[in-house]
Tab-separated table of C-alpha atoms in Angstrom:
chain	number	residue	atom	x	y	z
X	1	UNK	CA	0.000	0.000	0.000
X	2	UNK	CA	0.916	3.271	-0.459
X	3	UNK	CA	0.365	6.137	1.415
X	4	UNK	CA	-0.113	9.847	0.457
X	5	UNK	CA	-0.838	12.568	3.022
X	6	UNK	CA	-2.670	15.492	2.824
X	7	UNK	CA	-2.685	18.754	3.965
X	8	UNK	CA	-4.875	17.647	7.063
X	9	UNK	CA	-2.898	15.685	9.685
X	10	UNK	CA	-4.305	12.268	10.178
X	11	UNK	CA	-5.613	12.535	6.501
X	12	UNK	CA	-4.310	10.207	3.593
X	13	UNK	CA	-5.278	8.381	0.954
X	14	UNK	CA	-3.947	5.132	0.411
X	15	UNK	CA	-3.743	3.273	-2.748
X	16	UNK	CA	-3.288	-0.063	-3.353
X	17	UNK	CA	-0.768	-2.049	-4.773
X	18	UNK	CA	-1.986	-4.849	-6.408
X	19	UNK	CA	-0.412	-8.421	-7.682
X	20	UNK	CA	-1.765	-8.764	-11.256
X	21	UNK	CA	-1.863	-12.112	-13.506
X	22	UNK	CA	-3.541	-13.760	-16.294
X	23	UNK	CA	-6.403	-14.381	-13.745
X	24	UNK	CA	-6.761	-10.594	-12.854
X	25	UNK	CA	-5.284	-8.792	-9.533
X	26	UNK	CA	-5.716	-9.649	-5.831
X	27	UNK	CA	-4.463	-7.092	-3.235
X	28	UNK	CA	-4.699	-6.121	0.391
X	29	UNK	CA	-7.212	-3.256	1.017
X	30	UNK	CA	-6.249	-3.306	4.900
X	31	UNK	CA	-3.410	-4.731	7.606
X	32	UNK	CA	-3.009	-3.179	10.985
X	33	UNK	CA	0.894	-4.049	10.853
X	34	UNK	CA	1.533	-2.591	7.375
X	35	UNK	CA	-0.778	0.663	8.277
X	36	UNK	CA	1.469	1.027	11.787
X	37	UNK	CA	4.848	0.694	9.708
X	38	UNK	CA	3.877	3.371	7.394
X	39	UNK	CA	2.897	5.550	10.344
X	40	UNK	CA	-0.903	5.295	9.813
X	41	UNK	CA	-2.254	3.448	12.870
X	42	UNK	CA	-5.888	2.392	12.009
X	43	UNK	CA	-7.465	-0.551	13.094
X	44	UNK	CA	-11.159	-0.764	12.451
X	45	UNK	CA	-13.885	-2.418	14.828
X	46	UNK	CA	-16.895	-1.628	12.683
X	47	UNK	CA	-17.624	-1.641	8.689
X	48	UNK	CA	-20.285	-0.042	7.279
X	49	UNK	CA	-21.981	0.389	3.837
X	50	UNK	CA	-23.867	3.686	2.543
X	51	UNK	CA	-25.823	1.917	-0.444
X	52	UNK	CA	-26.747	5.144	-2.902
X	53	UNK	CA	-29.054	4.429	-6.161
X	54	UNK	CA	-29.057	8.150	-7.240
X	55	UNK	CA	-25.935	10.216	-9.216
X	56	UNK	CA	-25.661	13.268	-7.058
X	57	UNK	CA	-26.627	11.824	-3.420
X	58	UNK	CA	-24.634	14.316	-1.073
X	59	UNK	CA	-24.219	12.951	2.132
X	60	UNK	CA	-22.497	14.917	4.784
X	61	UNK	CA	-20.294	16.702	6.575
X	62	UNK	CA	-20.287	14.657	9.468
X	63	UNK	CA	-18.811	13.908	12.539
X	64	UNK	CA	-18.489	12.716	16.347
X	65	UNK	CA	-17.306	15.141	18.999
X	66	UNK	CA	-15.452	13.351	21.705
X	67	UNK	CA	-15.262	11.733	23.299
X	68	UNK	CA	-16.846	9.791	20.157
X	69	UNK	CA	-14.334	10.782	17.444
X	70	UNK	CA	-13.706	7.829	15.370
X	71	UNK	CA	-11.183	7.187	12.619
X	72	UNK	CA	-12.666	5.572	9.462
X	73	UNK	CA	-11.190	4.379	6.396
X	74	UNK	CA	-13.740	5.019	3.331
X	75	UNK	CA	-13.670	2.883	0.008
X	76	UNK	CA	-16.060	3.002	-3.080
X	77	UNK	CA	-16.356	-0.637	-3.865
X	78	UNK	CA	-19.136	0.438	-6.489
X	79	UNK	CA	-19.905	3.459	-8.421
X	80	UNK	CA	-17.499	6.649	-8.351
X	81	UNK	CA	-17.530	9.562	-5.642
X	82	UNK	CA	-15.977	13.145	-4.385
X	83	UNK	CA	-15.188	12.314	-1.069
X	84	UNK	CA	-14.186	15.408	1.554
X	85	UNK	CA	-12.559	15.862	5.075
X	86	UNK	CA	-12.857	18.576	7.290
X	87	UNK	CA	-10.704	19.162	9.734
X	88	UNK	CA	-13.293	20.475	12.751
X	89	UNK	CA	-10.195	19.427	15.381
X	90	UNK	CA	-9.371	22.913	17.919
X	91	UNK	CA	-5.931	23.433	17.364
X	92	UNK	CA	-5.247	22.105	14.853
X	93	UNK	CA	-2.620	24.033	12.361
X	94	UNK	CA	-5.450	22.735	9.318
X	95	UNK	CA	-8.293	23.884	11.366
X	96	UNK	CA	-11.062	24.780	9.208
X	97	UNK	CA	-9.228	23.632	5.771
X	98	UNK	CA	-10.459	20.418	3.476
X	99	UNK	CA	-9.190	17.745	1.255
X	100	UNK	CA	-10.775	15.854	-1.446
X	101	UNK	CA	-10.208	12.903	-3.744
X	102	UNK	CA	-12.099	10.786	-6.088
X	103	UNK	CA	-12.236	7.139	-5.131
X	104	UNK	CA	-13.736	4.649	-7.465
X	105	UNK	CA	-14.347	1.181	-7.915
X	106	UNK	CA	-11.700	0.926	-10.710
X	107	UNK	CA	-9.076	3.120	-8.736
X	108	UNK	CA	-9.978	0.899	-5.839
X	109	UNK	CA	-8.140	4.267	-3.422
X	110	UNK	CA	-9.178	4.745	-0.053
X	111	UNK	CA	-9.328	8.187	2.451
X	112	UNK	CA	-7.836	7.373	5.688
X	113	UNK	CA	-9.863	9.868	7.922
X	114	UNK	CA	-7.915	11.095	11.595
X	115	UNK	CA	-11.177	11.729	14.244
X	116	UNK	CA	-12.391	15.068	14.677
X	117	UNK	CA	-12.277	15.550	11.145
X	118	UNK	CA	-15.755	15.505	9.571
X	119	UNK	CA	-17.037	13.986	6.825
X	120	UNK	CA	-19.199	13.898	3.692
X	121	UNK	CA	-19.258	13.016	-0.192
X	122	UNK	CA	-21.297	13.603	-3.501
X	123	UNK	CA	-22.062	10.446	-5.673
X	124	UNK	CA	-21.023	11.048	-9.204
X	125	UNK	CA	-22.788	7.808	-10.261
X	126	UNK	CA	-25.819	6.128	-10.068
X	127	UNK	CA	-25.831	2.885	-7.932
X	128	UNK	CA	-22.461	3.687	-6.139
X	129	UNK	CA	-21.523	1.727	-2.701
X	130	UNK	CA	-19.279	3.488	-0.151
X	131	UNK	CA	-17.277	1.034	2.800
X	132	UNK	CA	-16.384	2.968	6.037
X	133	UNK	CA	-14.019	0.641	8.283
X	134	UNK	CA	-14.497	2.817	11.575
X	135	UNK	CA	-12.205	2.248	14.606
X	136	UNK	CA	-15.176	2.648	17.453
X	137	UNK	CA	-18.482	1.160	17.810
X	138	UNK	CA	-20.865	3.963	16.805
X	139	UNK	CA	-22.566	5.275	19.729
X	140	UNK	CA	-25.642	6.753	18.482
X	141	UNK	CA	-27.038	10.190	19.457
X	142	UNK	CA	-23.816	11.968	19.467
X	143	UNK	CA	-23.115	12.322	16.228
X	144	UNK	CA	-23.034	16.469	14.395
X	145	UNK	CA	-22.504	18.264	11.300
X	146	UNK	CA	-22.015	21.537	9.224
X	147	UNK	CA	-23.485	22.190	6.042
X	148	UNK	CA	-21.952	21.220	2.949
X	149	UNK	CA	-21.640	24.396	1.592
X	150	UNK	CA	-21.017	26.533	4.306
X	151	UNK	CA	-19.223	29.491	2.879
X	152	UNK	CA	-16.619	29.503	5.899
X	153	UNK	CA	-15.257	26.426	4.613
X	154	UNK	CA	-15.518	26.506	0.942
X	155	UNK	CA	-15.796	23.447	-0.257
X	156	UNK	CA	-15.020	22.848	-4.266
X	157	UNK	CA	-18.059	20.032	-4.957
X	158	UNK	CA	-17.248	19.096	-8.778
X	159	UNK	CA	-21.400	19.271	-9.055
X	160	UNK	CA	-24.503	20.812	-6.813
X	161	UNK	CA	-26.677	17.841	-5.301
X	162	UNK	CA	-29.567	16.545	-6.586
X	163	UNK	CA	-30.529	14.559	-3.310
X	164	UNK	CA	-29.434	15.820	0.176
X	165	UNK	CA	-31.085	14.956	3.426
X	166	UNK	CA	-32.633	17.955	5.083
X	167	UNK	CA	-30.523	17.454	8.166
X	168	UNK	CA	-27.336	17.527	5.963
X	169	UNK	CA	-28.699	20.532	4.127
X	170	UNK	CA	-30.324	22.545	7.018
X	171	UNK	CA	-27.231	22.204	9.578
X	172	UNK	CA	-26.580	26.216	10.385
X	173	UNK	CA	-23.289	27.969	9.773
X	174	UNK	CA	-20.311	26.965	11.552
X	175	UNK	CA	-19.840	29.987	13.181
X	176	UNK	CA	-23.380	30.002	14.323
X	177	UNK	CA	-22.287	26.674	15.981
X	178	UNK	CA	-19.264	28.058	18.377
């Protein structure tokens, strides 16, 4: 695996590096050991699927104040998405910046997520599957967000949604939240 940070701490994605043959390619999506070495420490507890039928399905920005913050590691096993972390963490020398990436099916990439930073991403095909591996049990009732396109942040989405919950597209400024 390889590992590529970004300008949020705790924030990489990770490609894979797969063994290819006449029958196709087989490769390791996850090891604990191999994350560690490479200065990643994840190791997940929970995996979850976000099944989306429509193109356009924004979901997000979430997260899970402490002392729920989980780390997740997100993966598009169908479909294609923009996928988005926020870094929401006080003190933090990226505090209020984001990073994006496309992750795919056929890229077969994955965005290691640090806790405290939230959340979200826009399906940019119909019938796409997103895989969270989350290092905590969720706990419901704890869990927050700020709007997607809350000007203080200024998230690039490569398209406007089509489908948005109205929590996700109701949640009031950030500012409004301190």
């Amino acid at each position: 695996m390889r590992f590529t940070p970004t300008e949020l701490a705790g924030v990489a994605i990770v490609d894979i590096e797969p063994a290819v043959d006449d029958r196709g390619a087989f490769a390791r999506l996850h090891c604990p050991e191999e994350f560690q070495a490479a200065g990643w420490p994840f190791t997940p507890v929970q995996t979850s699927l976000s099944r989306n039928p429509r193109p356009f399905t924004l979901r997000g920005m979430h997260y899970e104040p402490p002392p729920h913050e989980e780390a997740k590691l997100v993966r598009v096993t169908r479909g294609r998405i923009f996928d988005v972390a926020l870094d929401l963490r006080a003190g933090s020398p990226s505090f209020g910046r984001w990073a994006g990436v496309e992750l795919s099916a056929d890229n077969a990439r994955a965005f290691l997520i640090a806790p405290g930073v939230a959340h979200g991403f826009l399906t940019l095909e119909p019938d796409t599957d997103v895989i969270y591996q989350i290092d905590k049990i969720f706990t419901p009732g704890h869990g927050q967000g700020v709007r997607w396109n809350d000007p203080a942040f200024g998230i690039r989405w490569p398209a406007s949604p089509v489908l948005i919950s109205e929590r996700d597209a109701t949640y009031p400024d950030f500012k409004a939240q301190g």
